[in-house]
Amino acid sequence: HKFFRPISVGGASALIAITSLASYALGLVRDRVIAVNFGTSSATDTYNASFLIPDILFNVFIAGALAAAFLPVFTDYQSRDKTEANRIASSVLTVGSLNIAILSVILFIFMDRLVPFVFTTATPQMQQDIVFMTRIMLPSAILFSISNALGNILMSYKHFISYSISPILYNLGIILGILFFGKEWGIYAAAAGVVIGGLLHCGIRIIDTFSTGFRFKPAFDIFHPAFLKILKLMIPRSFGLIAWQINLYIFAIVGIRIMEGGLAAFNFARNIQSFAVSLFGISFATAIFPHLSESAGKKDFSSYTDDIQKTIQRILFFTIPSMVGIMVLSGAIVNIILGGGVFDQNSVKLTSIILFAFAFSIPFESINHILARAFYSLQNTITPTIVNVIAMGMIAFSTIYLAPRYGISWFSFGFSIAYAFQVVVLVILLRKKLQGFNLKNFSFSLAKIILASGIMAIVLILSEPISTMMNEKLADAIRICIGGLSFFAVAYAVKAEELNSIKYIFAKLLRKPINTDSKLPSA
């Protein structure tokens, strides 16, 4: 078997779950390296603020917009004419990466004028540091535009290996940058690590494309019907991403203004919260997306609904206990992951307050990923974008008007409320397409998850005296393990069918070969 090869939805779910775990574990190691060396300081605020302009460039013009629009159209053409599909993919790759490259050069030249205009609340020295660090990071936007386009092409071929490994390599690049250049360059080493990580992220996907039927030939077929259709589908999604980027800008401005290290604490908390979202929400939704696109293309809404329901139940099985566990142990989790060096108890307390509020959003943000892809597979990017923009407006209101008055935790409380709103509205709007959704099965599944999570919370609270018996971090780690075991024990006792997902992942990982024709077992 080739290392890079097509993988079924079941194998893909297992692979993405495992590599997401590895990637986010390494991401937390990355955050620890940054926290221990720089803490919640103005230097870390500068580093986080410097991502803003490259991220706007990348996300608005190519990333999520392309992910939403490309796959359903490309999959449709692949089933009819592979040569034509390759031409379309080459055009998207050529035009997208060229646009990002041109915009990057323009931004590089005018960065010293742009930053003081964008970051008005930052000090002159901080503005100067953001200019320098952003210029270092700009090449990463070009690398990620190429890598993201290749990732979507690889997904259409059901090649998930390099797609899954590349985020691990990205985090590794940042860690290596800090370890090798940190003493000499300070926080700038992290910015250099972003570029190193981008090279690794893109490089492995380039290698993987040689094992597919795709062959890149520079093309500018911008008037091709498929290219125009992709562009048409991208535009609404771009508005949603613009709304999110505006929120990131608001987080940066308000966070810097409220307190030194506020933006850094928010980003550290967000990264811990997103561990569960990415591991379960994004990984399961990504794995099922090509199959949703196929089912929608064939008008097979029975399979389409079945895949959505199973995926939602699996996501809730993992994210509800994650939410409860983080709420009960927010301080312990922050201390284990980030505590030490210049990341003192004040940093731990500030970050854990924000993390507690973030925990509420975990199930809702995770479910949002599968619901959005359910619409994208129908080649409908307008509906989820409108709902998303409204939700982003709610987050902006909370950040601007409530956080300065009631505390920085309203950054994440507003985030949680907005994602809950988004899920409710998307479910209502999607219900007509959900043929045969088994509400009874869903209700029983949810009741078992809530019961197991509730008992886990009680066990975690009762286990608190362990902290007085031994080293604090060791005690916290033991409590996390006890909580996890109690959840799975209760889930096993009440025969929660989602446990099959874990058995399946371990079977794929440890012994059984990946069958390219199989699907995930029933939830």
Short mmCIF file of C-alpha atoms in Angstrom, two decimals:
data_model
loop_
_atom_site.label_atom_id
_atom_site.label_comp_id
_atom_site.label_asym_id
_atom_site.label_seq_id
_atom_site.Cartn_x
_atom_site.Cartn_y
_atom_site.Cartn_z
CA HIS A 1 0.00 0.00 0.00
CA LYS A 2 1.16 3.53 -0.72
CA PHE A 3 1.56 5.81 2.28
CA PHE A 4 -0.61 8.42 0.55
CA ARG A 5 -3.81 6.72 -0.58
CA PRO A 6 -7.61 7.13 -0.62
CA ILE A 7 -9.36 6.47 2.70
CA SER A 8 -13.03 5.78 3.46
CA VAL A 9 -15.17 8.01 5.66
CA GLY A 10 -14.61 5.59 8.55
CA GLY A 11 -10.87 5.50 8.11
CA ALA A 12 -10.81 9.26 7.58
CA SER A 13 -12.73 9.87 10.81
CA ALA A 14 -10.29 7.67 12.71
CA LEU A 15 -7.24 9.24 11.07
CA ILE A 16 -8.40 12.85 11.48
CA ALA A 17 -9.41 12.24 15.11
CA ILE A 18 -5.99 10.75 15.93
CA THR A 19 -3.94 13.35 14.05
CA SER A 20 -6.13 16.18 15.38
CA LEU A 21 -5.36 14.93 18.88
CA ALA A 22 -1.65 14.90 18.07
CA SER A 23 -1.82 18.31 16.37
CA TYR A 24 -3.68 20.00 19.20
CA ALA A 25 -1.53 18.32 21.83
CA LEU A 26 1.46 19.78 20.01
CA GLY A 27 -0.44 23.09 19.73
CA LEU A 28 -0.75 23.15 23.51
CA VAL A 29 2.98 22.36 23.78
CA ARG A 30 3.53 25.34 21.44
CA ASP A 31 1.37 27.53 23.70
CA ARG A 32 3.27 26.29 26.77
CA VAL A 33 6.61 27.16 25.16
CA ILE A 34 5.28 30.67 24.40
CA ALA A 35 3.66 31.03 27.85
CA VAL A 36 6.70 29.91 29.83
CA ASN A 37 9.01 32.18 27.82
CA PHE A 38 6.78 35.26 27.41
CA GLY A 39 3.70 34.88 29.71
CA THR A 40 0.66 37.14 29.34
CA SER A 41 2.76 40.15 28.40
CA SER A 42 2.77 42.94 25.82
CA ALA A 43 5.26 40.83 23.79
CA THR A 44 2.70 38.00 23.57
CA ASP A 45 -0.05 40.52 22.78
CA THR A 46 2.15 41.78 19.93
CA TYR A 47 2.67 38.25 18.60
CA ASN A 48 -1.09 37.55 18.64
CA ALA A 49 -1.91 40.93 17.06
CA SER A 50 0.61 40.28 14.27
CA PHE A 51 -1.47 37.34 13.02
CA LEU A 52 -4.41 39.63 12.25
CA ILE A 53 -3.39 41.09 8.87
CA PRO A 54 -1.97 37.82 7.35
CA ASP A 55 -5.05 35.97 8.63
CA ILE A 56 -7.42 38.48 7.05
CA LEU A 57 -5.51 38.17 3.78
CA PHE A 58 -5.58 34.37 3.86
CA ASN A 59 -9.02 33.69 5.34
CA VAL A 60 -11.05 36.25 3.45
CA PHE A 61 -9.58 35.64 0.01
CA ILE A 62 -8.97 31.90 -0.04
CA ALA A 63 -9.27 29.69 3.05
CA GLY A 64 -12.75 28.96 4.37
CA ALA A 65 -14.39 30.48 1.33
CA LEU A 66 -12.63 28.03 -0.97
CA ALA A 67 -13.30 25.12 1.38
CA ALA A 68 -17.02 25.86 1.26
CA ALA A 69 -17.21 26.34 -2.51
CA PHE A 70 -14.61 24.15 -4.18
CA LEU A 71 -15.32 20.60 -3.03
CA PRO A 72 -18.98 20.18 -4.14
CA VAL A 73 -18.27 21.66 -7.61
CA PHE A 74 -14.99 19.78 -8.13
CA THR A 75 -16.54 16.47 -6.97
CA ASP A 76 -19.37 16.95 -9.46
CA TYR A 77 -16.93 17.53 -12.38
CA GLN A 78 -14.68 14.66 -11.30
CA SER A 79 -17.53 12.20 -11.68
CA ARG A 80 -18.05 13.37 -15.29
CA ASP A 81 -14.73 14.56 -16.72
CA LYS A 82 -11.47 14.20 -14.76
CA THR A 83 -9.43 16.23 -17.30
CA GLU A 84 -11.84 19.14 -17.03
CA ALA A 85 -11.82 18.80 -13.22
CA ASN A 86 -8.01 19.09 -13.25
CA ARG A 87 -8.20 22.26 -15.37
CA ILE A 88 -10.63 23.81 -12.90
CA ALA A 89 -8.45 22.89 -9.91
CA SER A 90 -5.32 24.28 -11.64
CA SER A 91 -7.11 27.56 -12.35
CA VAL A 92 -8.25 27.90 -8.73
CA LEU A 93 -4.74 27.15 -7.47
CA THR A 94 -3.06 29.54 -9.93
CA VAL A 95 -5.42 32.47 -9.53
CA GLY A 96 -5.79 32.11 -5.75
CA SER A 97 -2.08 31.88 -4.93
CA LEU A 98 -1.16 34.66 -7.40
CA ASN A 99 -3.73 37.02 -5.87
CA ILE A 100 -2.44 36.36 -2.35
CA ALA A 101 1.17 36.86 -3.49
CA ILE A 102 0.40 40.25 -5.10
CA LEU A 103 -1.59 41.44 -2.07
CA SER A 104 1.21 40.26 0.27
CA VAL A 105 3.78 42.35 -1.59
CA ILE A 106 1.52 45.44 -1.46
CA LEU A 107 0.88 44.95 2.27
CA PHE A 108 4.59 44.43 2.96
CA ILE A 109 5.39 47.78 1.35
CA PHE A 110 2.66 49.76 3.16
CA MET A 111 2.73 47.89 6.50
CA ASP A 112 4.35 50.76 8.44
CA ARG A 113 1.42 53.00 7.45
CA LEU A 114 -1.30 50.38 7.90
CA VAL A 115 -0.47 49.16 11.41
CA PRO A 116 -0.78 52.56 13.21
CA PHE A 117 -4.15 52.99 11.48
CA VAL A 118 -5.38 49.50 12.48
CA PHE A 119 -3.92 49.26 16.00
CA THR A 120 -4.73 52.71 17.32
CA THR A 121 -4.73 51.64 21.00
CA ALA A 122 -1.22 50.13 20.86
CA THR A 123 1.84 52.10 21.97
CA PRO A 124 4.25 53.39 19.26
CA GLN A 125 6.82 50.73 20.24
CA MET A 126 4.19 48.00 20.06
CA GLN A 127 3.05 49.28 16.65
CA GLN A 128 6.64 49.12 15.42
CA ASP A 129 6.99 45.55 16.70
CA ILE A 130 3.71 44.54 15.00
CA VAL A 131 4.97 46.01 11.68
CA PHE A 132 8.19 44.00 11.84
CA MET A 133 6.55 40.77 13.01
CA THR A 134 3.70 40.96 10.48
CA ARG A 135 6.22 41.41 7.65
CA ILE A 136 7.98 38.24 8.84
CA MET A 137 4.65 36.34 8.83
CA LEU A 138 3.32 37.52 5.44
CA PRO A 139 4.97 34.72 3.38
CA SER A 140 2.93 32.25 5.45
CA ALA A 141 -0.27 33.63 3.84
CA ILE A 142 1.07 32.65 0.39
CA LEU A 143 2.14 29.20 1.63
CA PHE A 144 -1.24 28.57 3.27
CA SER A 145 -3.17 29.71 0.19
CA ILE A 146 -1.34 27.06 -1.87
CA SER A 147 -1.64 24.46 0.90
CA ASN A 148 -5.35 25.10 1.45
CA ALA A 149 -6.17 24.76 -2.26
CA LEU A 150 -4.16 21.52 -2.41
CA GLY A 151 -5.93 20.29 0.74
CA ASN A 152 -9.32 20.69 -0.91
CA ILE A 153 -8.10 18.88 -4.02
CA LEU A 154 -6.71 16.05 -1.87
CA MET A 155 -10.01 15.77 0.04
CA SER A 156 -11.89 15.32 -3.22
CA TYR A 157 -9.61 12.34 -3.93
CA LYS A 158 -10.28 11.17 -0.33
CA HIS A 159 -6.57 11.59 0.45
CA PHE A 160 -6.65 12.54 4.13
CA ILE A 161 -3.15 11.55 5.33
CA SER A 162 -1.14 14.66 4.39
CA TYR A 163 -4.27 16.76 5.06
CA SER A 164 -4.23 15.43 8.63
CA ILE A 165 -0.49 15.52 9.26
CA SER A 166 0.16 19.06 7.97
CA PRO A 167 -1.24 20.89 11.07
CA ILE A 168 1.12 18.82 13.24
CA LEU A 169 4.05 19.98 11.12
CA TYR A 170 2.86 23.60 11.35
CA ASN A 171 2.86 23.55 15.16
CA LEU A 172 6.21 21.77 15.12
CA GLY A 173 7.63 24.59 12.97
CA ILE A 174 6.62 27.26 15.52
CA ILE A 175 8.07 25.24 18.42
CA LEU A 176 11.35 24.73 16.55
CA GLY A 177 11.51 28.44 15.72
CA ILE A 178 11.22 29.39 19.42
CA LEU A 179 13.61 26.68 20.66
CA PHE A 180 16.34 27.44 18.13
CA PHE A 181 16.04 31.25 17.86
CA GLY A 182 14.17 32.28 21.04
CA LYS A 183 17.18 33.42 23.10
CA GLU A 184 18.60 35.47 20.25
CA TRP A 185 15.38 36.85 18.67
CA GLY A 186 12.87 36.85 21.56
CA ILE A 187 9.20 36.78 20.47
CA TYR A 188 10.26 37.28 16.83
CA ALA A 189 11.40 33.65 16.86
CA ALA A 190 7.75 32.60 17.11
CA ALA A 191 6.97 34.64 13.97
CA ALA A 192 9.85 32.95 12.13
CA GLY A 193 8.46 29.61 13.33
CA VAL A 194 5.13 30.44 11.65
CA VAL A 195 6.92 30.62 8.29
CA ILE A 196 8.85 27.39 8.98
CA GLY A 197 5.57 25.70 9.91
CA GLY A 198 3.94 27.05 6.73
CA LEU A 199 6.69 25.52 4.58
CA LEU A 200 6.22 22.12 6.25
CA HIS A 201 2.39 22.37 6.06
CA CYS A 202 2.49 23.09 2.33
CA GLY A 203 5.38 20.77 1.47
CA ILE A 204 3.75 17.52 2.58
CA ARG A 205 0.57 18.32 0.63
CA ILE A 206 2.58 19.02 -2.54
CA ILE A 207 4.20 15.58 -2.15
CA ASP A 208 0.79 13.92 -1.65
CA THR A 209 -0.71 15.41 -4.83
CA PHE A 210 1.74 13.31 -6.90
CA SER A 211 -0.07 10.16 -5.67
CA THR A 212 -3.43 11.41 -6.99
CA GLY A 213 -4.78 11.89 -10.49
CA PHE A 214 -4.28 15.65 -10.20
CA ARG A 215 -1.47 17.24 -12.20
CA PHE A 216 -0.97 20.98 -11.84
CA LYS A 217 -0.60 23.06 -14.99
CA PRO A 218 -0.75 26.86 -14.61
CA ALA A 219 -4.16 27.95 -15.90
CA PHE A 220 -6.25 31.13 -15.91
CA ASP A 221 -9.66 29.84 -17.03
CA ILE A 222 -11.45 32.47 -14.99
CA PHE A 223 -14.48 32.46 -17.32
CA HIS A 224 -14.98 28.68 -17.09
CA PRO A 225 -18.54 27.96 -15.81
CA ALA A 226 -17.19 25.91 -12.89
CA PHE A 227 -14.69 28.61 -11.87
CA LEU A 228 -17.46 31.22 -11.96
CA LYS A 229 -19.70 28.91 -9.91
CA ILE A 230 -16.96 28.43 -7.30
CA LEU A 231 -16.44 32.20 -7.20
CA LYS A 232 -20.18 32.73 -6.80
CA LEU A 233 -20.29 30.27 -3.90
CA MET A 234 -17.17 31.79 -2.32
CA ILE A 235 -18.45 35.36 -2.17
CA PRO A 236 -21.14 34.81 0.52
CA ARG A 237 -18.73 32.74 2.61
CA SER A 238 -16.15 35.53 2.33
CA PHE A 239 -18.59 37.91 4.00
CA GLY A 240 -18.88 35.50 6.92
CA LEU A 241 -15.13 35.34 7.22
CA ILE A 242 -14.84 39.12 7.03
CA ALA A 243 -17.28 39.33 9.95
CA TRP A 244 -15.10 36.90 11.95
CA GLN A 245 -11.91 38.80 11.09
CA ILE A 246 -13.57 42.03 12.22
CA ASN A 247 -14.29 40.29 15.53
CA LEU A 248 -10.67 39.22 15.86
CA TYR A 249 -9.68 42.84 15.27
CA ILE A 250 -12.16 43.97 17.95
CA PHE A 251 -10.79 41.34 20.36
CA ALA A 252 -7.28 42.69 19.74
CA ILE A 253 -8.17 46.37 20.17
CA VAL A 254 -10.42 45.93 23.22
CA GLY A 255 -8.15 43.31 24.80
CA ILE A 256 -5.07 45.54 24.55
CA ARG A 257 -7.08 48.46 25.96
CA ILE A 258 -8.65 46.61 28.91
CA MET A 259 -5.40 45.21 30.36
CA GLU A 260 -1.88 44.18 29.47
CA GLY A 261 -1.89 40.51 28.55
CA GLY A 262 -5.68 40.45 28.08
CA LEU A 263 -5.40 39.54 24.39
CA ALA A 264 -2.77 36.90 25.16
CA ALA A 265 -4.97 35.32 27.88
CA PHE A 266 -7.93 35.29 25.50
CA ASN A 267 -5.90 33.53 22.80
CA PHE A 268 -4.48 30.97 25.22
CA ALA A 269 -8.02 30.19 26.48
CA ARG A 270 -9.35 30.05 22.92
CA ASN A 271 -6.66 27.56 21.92
CA ILE A 272 -7.52 25.25 24.84
CA GLN A 273 -11.25 25.53 24.07
CA SER A 274 -10.65 24.83 20.38
CA PHE A 275 -8.82 21.59 21.24
CA ALA A 276 -12.17 19.82 21.76
CA VAL A 277 -13.86 21.70 18.89
CA SER A 278 -11.17 20.70 16.40
CA LEU A 279 -10.66 17.18 17.70
CA PHE A 280 -14.34 16.25 17.54
CA GLY A 281 -16.32 18.97 15.72
CA ILE A 282 -14.02 19.77 12.81
CA SER A 283 -12.51 16.29 12.39
CA PHE A 284 -15.86 14.48 12.20
CA ALA A 285 -17.40 17.17 9.98
CA THR A 286 -14.36 17.20 7.63
CA ALA A 287 -14.39 13.43 7.24
CA ILE A 288 -18.09 13.29 6.34
CA PHE A 289 -18.11 16.35 4.04
CA PRO A 290 -17.13 14.58 0.77
CA HIS A 291 -19.85 11.98 1.42
CA LEU A 292 -22.47 14.64 2.17
CA SER A 293 -21.53 16.28 -1.14
CA GLU A 294 -21.99 12.96 -2.96
CA SER A 295 -25.35 12.23 -1.29
CA ALA A 296 -26.61 15.76 -1.98
CA GLY A 297 -25.47 15.52 -5.60
CA LYS A 298 -27.44 12.27 -6.03
CA LYS A 299 -30.47 13.71 -4.16
CA ASP A 300 -30.10 10.83 -1.69
CA PHE A 301 -31.41 12.73 1.31
CA SER A 302 -31.95 9.59 3.37
CA SER A 303 -28.19 8.87 3.46
CA TYR A 304 -27.52 12.60 3.76
CA THR A 305 -29.73 12.82 6.89
CA ASP A 306 -28.36 9.61 8.38
CA ASP A 307 -24.77 10.86 8.07
CA ILE A 308 -25.67 14.21 9.63
CA GLN A 309 -27.51 12.64 12.58
CA LYS A 310 -24.75 10.13 13.36
CA THR A 311 -22.11 12.83 13.13
CA ILE A 312 -24.04 15.21 15.44
CA GLN A 313 -24.54 12.45 18.03
CA ARG A 314 -20.84 11.53 17.94
CA ILE A 315 -19.84 15.18 18.30
CA LEU A 316 -22.15 15.70 21.30
CA PHE A 317 -20.89 12.50 22.93
CA PHE A 318 -17.40 13.97 23.13
CA THR A 319 -18.06 17.71 23.42
CA ILE A 320 -20.66 17.82 26.22
CA PRO A 321 -18.32 16.08 28.72
CA SER A 322 -15.47 18.29 27.42
CA MET A 323 -17.58 21.35 28.25
CA VAL A 324 -18.45 20.09 31.73
CA GLY A 325 -14.88 19.00 32.50
CA ILE A 326 -13.38 22.33 31.43
CA MET A 327 -15.95 24.28 33.48
CA VAL A 328 -15.16 22.31 36.65
CA LEU A 329 -11.38 22.19 36.13
CA SER A 330 -10.61 25.38 34.17
CA GLY A 331 -7.94 26.54 36.64
CA ALA A 332 -6.33 23.11 36.85
CA ILE A 333 -6.25 22.70 33.07
CA VAL A 334 -4.64 26.11 32.51
CA ASN A 335 -2.09 25.43 35.26
CA ILE A 336 -1.11 22.03 33.83
CA ILE A 337 -0.78 23.25 30.25
CA LEU A 338 0.64 26.75 30.67
CA GLY A 339 1.72 27.28 34.29
CA GLY A 340 5.43 27.87 34.90
CA GLY A 341 8.22 30.27 34.05
CA VAL A 342 6.86 33.81 33.64
CA PHE A 343 3.30 32.44 33.33
CA ASP A 344 2.51 33.05 37.03
CA GLN A 345 -0.64 32.53 39.14
CA ASN A 346 -2.13 35.84 37.98
CA SER A 347 -1.79 34.65 34.36
CA VAL A 348 -3.33 31.29 35.31
CA LYS A 349 -6.28 32.99 37.04
CA LEU A 350 -6.96 35.43 34.19
CA THR A 351 -6.79 32.72 31.52
CA SER A 352 -8.93 30.25 33.51
CA ILE A 353 -11.72 32.84 33.99
CA ILE A 354 -11.90 33.34 30.22
CA LEU A 355 -11.66 29.57 29.61
CA PHE A 356 -14.58 28.85 31.99
CA ALA A 357 -16.81 31.15 29.94
CA PHE A 358 -15.52 29.64 26.69
CA ALA A 359 -16.49 26.11 27.77
CA PHE A 360 -20.19 26.77 27.07
CA SER A 361 -19.44 27.23 23.37
CA ILE A 362 -17.72 23.86 22.79
CA PRO A 363 -20.77 21.72 21.80
CA PHE A 364 -22.41 24.57 19.86
CA GLU A 365 -19.34 25.57 17.85
CA SER A 366 -18.62 21.89 17.12
CA ILE A 367 -22.16 21.21 15.85
CA ASN A 368 -21.98 24.36 13.76
CA HIS A 369 -19.20 22.79 11.65
CA ILE A 370 -21.34 19.85 10.52
CA LEU A 371 -24.43 22.04 9.99
CA ALA A 372 -22.48 24.52 7.84
CA ARG A 373 -21.08 21.67 5.73
CA ALA A 374 -24.59 20.27 5.37
CA PHE A 375 -25.51 23.52 3.60
CA TYR A 376 -22.24 23.69 1.63
CA SER A 377 -22.85 20.18 0.25
CA LEU A 378 -26.15 21.52 -1.13
CA GLN A 379 -24.08 24.27 -2.81
CA ASN A 380 -25.76 26.80 -0.52
CA THR A 381 -23.25 29.13 1.09
CA ILE A 382 -25.62 32.08 1.44
CA THR A 383 -27.85 30.75 4.26
CA PRO A 384 -25.10 29.76 6.73
CA THR A 385 -23.24 33.00 5.92
CA ILE A 386 -26.22 35.22 6.78
CA VAL A 387 -26.72 33.37 10.08
CA ASN A 388 -22.98 33.53 10.78
CA VAL A 389 -22.79 37.28 10.15
CA ILE A 390 -25.66 37.87 12.60
CA ALA A 391 -23.86 35.70 15.20
CA MET A 392 -20.61 37.60 14.63
CA GLY A 393 -22.55 40.83 15.24
CA MET A 394 -23.66 39.44 18.59
CA ILE A 395 -20.05 38.64 19.51
CA ALA A 396 -18.91 42.14 18.46
CA PHE A 397 -21.63 43.76 20.61
CA SER A 398 -20.60 41.70 23.63
CA THR A 399 -16.90 42.51 23.14
CA ILE A 400 -17.34 46.25 22.61
CA TYR A 401 -20.10 47.05 25.11
CA LEU A 402 -20.18 44.30 27.76
CA ALA A 403 -16.53 43.22 28.20
CA PRO A 404 -15.21 46.69 29.19
CA ARG A 405 -18.05 47.03 31.73
CA TYR A 406 -18.37 43.47 33.15
CA GLY A 407 -14.92 41.99 32.53
CA ILE A 408 -12.90 40.30 29.82
CA SER A 409 -14.75 36.98 30.34
CA TRP A 410 -17.54 38.53 28.25
CA PHE A 411 -15.26 37.98 25.24
CA SER A 412 -16.07 34.30 25.58
CA PHE A 413 -19.59 34.52 27.09
CA GLY A 414 -20.66 36.47 23.99
CA PHE A 415 -18.94 33.87 21.83
CA SER A 416 -20.92 31.05 23.50
CA ILE A 417 -24.29 32.79 23.20
CA ALA A 418 -23.70 33.58 19.51
CA TYR A 419 -22.80 29.98 18.59
CA ALA A 420 -25.83 28.62 20.45
CA PHE A 421 -28.01 31.02 18.45
CA GLN A 422 -26.32 29.93 15.22
CA VAL A 423 -26.95 26.21 15.81
CA VAL A 424 -30.64 26.73 16.65
CA VAL A 425 -31.29 28.83 13.53
CA LEU A 426 -29.34 26.50 11.17
CA VAL A 427 -31.24 23.44 12.44
CA ILE A 428 -34.58 25.20 11.83
CA LEU A 429 -33.54 26.21 8.30
CA LEU A 430 -32.13 22.76 7.42
CA ARG A 431 -35.04 20.68 8.76
CA LYS A 432 -36.82 20.37 5.38
CA LYS A 433 -33.83 18.46 3.96
CA LEU A 434 -33.56 16.11 6.93
CA GLN A 435 -35.57 13.12 5.72
CA GLY A 436 -35.98 10.41 8.35
CA PHE A 437 -34.18 12.14 11.23
CA ASN A 438 -34.74 9.80 14.21
CA LEU A 439 -35.70 12.18 17.00
CA LYS A 440 -36.35 9.36 19.50
CA ASN A 441 -32.88 7.90 18.99
CA PHE A 442 -31.34 11.38 19.24
CA SER A 443 -33.20 12.15 22.49
CA PHE A 444 -32.13 8.88 24.14
CA SER A 445 -28.54 9.49 23.03
CA LEU A 446 -28.53 13.05 24.42
CA ALA A 447 -30.08 11.94 27.74
CA LYS A 448 -27.34 9.31 28.22
CA ILE A 449 -24.60 11.84 27.43
CA ILE A 450 -26.03 14.40 29.89
CA LEU A 451 -26.37 11.73 32.61
CA ALA A 452 -22.78 10.53 32.17
CA SER A 453 -21.48 14.11 32.07
CA GLY A 454 -23.41 15.05 35.22
CA ILE A 455 -22.02 12.10 37.17
CA MET A 456 -18.54 12.98 35.88
CA ALA A 457 -18.97 16.55 37.24
CA ILE A 458 -19.94 15.18 40.69
CA VAL A 459 -16.91 12.86 40.70
CA LEU A 460 -14.60 15.76 39.75
CA ILE A 461 -15.96 17.97 42.54
CA LEU A 462 -15.68 15.16 45.12
CA SER A 463 -12.09 14.43 44.03
CA GLU A 464 -10.89 17.95 44.93
CA PRO A 465 -9.22 16.84 48.25
CA ILE A 466 -6.65 14.95 46.14
CA SER A 467 -5.06 18.37 45.44
CA THR A 468 -4.00 18.63 49.10
CA MET A 469 -2.29 15.22 49.14
CA MET A 470 0.44 15.66 46.51
CA ASN A 471 2.03 17.92 43.91
CA GLU A 472 -0.65 20.24 42.53
CA LYS A 473 -0.11 19.50 38.83
CA LEU A 474 0.08 15.73 39.41
CA ALA A 475 -3.14 15.89 41.46
CA ASP A 476 -4.89 17.87 38.72
CA ALA A 477 -3.77 15.36 36.08
CA ILE A 478 -5.09 12.48 38.21
CA ARG A 479 -8.44 14.25 38.66
CA ILE A 480 -8.76 14.75 34.88
CA CYS A 481 -8.12 11.02 34.34
CA ILE A 482 -10.63 10.06 37.06
CA GLY A 483 -13.25 12.34 35.49
CA GLY A 484 -12.72 10.89 32.01
CA LEU A 485 -12.89 7.31 33.28
CA SER A 486 -16.08 8.02 35.23
CA PHE A 487 -17.75 9.45 32.11
CA PHE A 488 -16.87 6.45 29.95
CA ALA A 489 -17.83 4.01 32.73
CA VAL A 490 -21.32 5.52 32.98
CA ALA A 491 -21.60 5.71 29.17
CA TYR A 492 -20.73 2.00 29.02
CA ALA A 493 -23.23 1.18 31.80
CA VAL A 494 -26.09 2.95 30.01
CA LYS A 495 -24.99 1.40 26.66
CA ALA A 496 -24.29 4.66 24.83
CA GLU A 497 -23.96 3.59 21.20
CA GLU A 498 -21.45 6.37 20.43
CA LEU A 499 -18.82 4.31 22.25
CA ASN A 500 -18.62 2.40 18.95
CA SER A 501 -16.75 5.41 17.55
CA ILE A 502 -13.92 4.90 20.04
CA LYS A 503 -13.78 1.15 19.39
CA TYR A 504 -13.69 1.85 15.67
CA ILE A 505 -10.88 4.42 15.93
CA PHE A 506 -8.73 2.06 18.01
CA ALA A 507 -9.47 -0.84 15.65
CA LYS A 508 -8.31 1.27 12.72
CA LEU A 509 -5.28 2.51 14.62
CA LEU A 510 -4.08 -0.76 16.12
CA ARG A 511 -4.93 -3.69 13.92
CA LYS A 512 -7.48 -3.52 11.09
CA PRO A 513 -6.49 -2.33 7.60
CA ILE A 514 -8.45 0.63 6.21
CA ASN A 515 -11.19 -0.54 3.86
CA THR A 516 -11.76 2.06 1.17
CA ASP A 517 -15.34 0.85 0.61
CA SER A 518 -16.61 0.87 4.19
CA LYS A 519 -18.49 3.51 6.14
CA LEU A 520 -18.54 4.19 9.85
CA PRO A 521 -20.60 1.70 11.87
CA SER A 522 -23.96 2.88 13.08
CA ALA A 523 -23.84 5.32 15.96
#
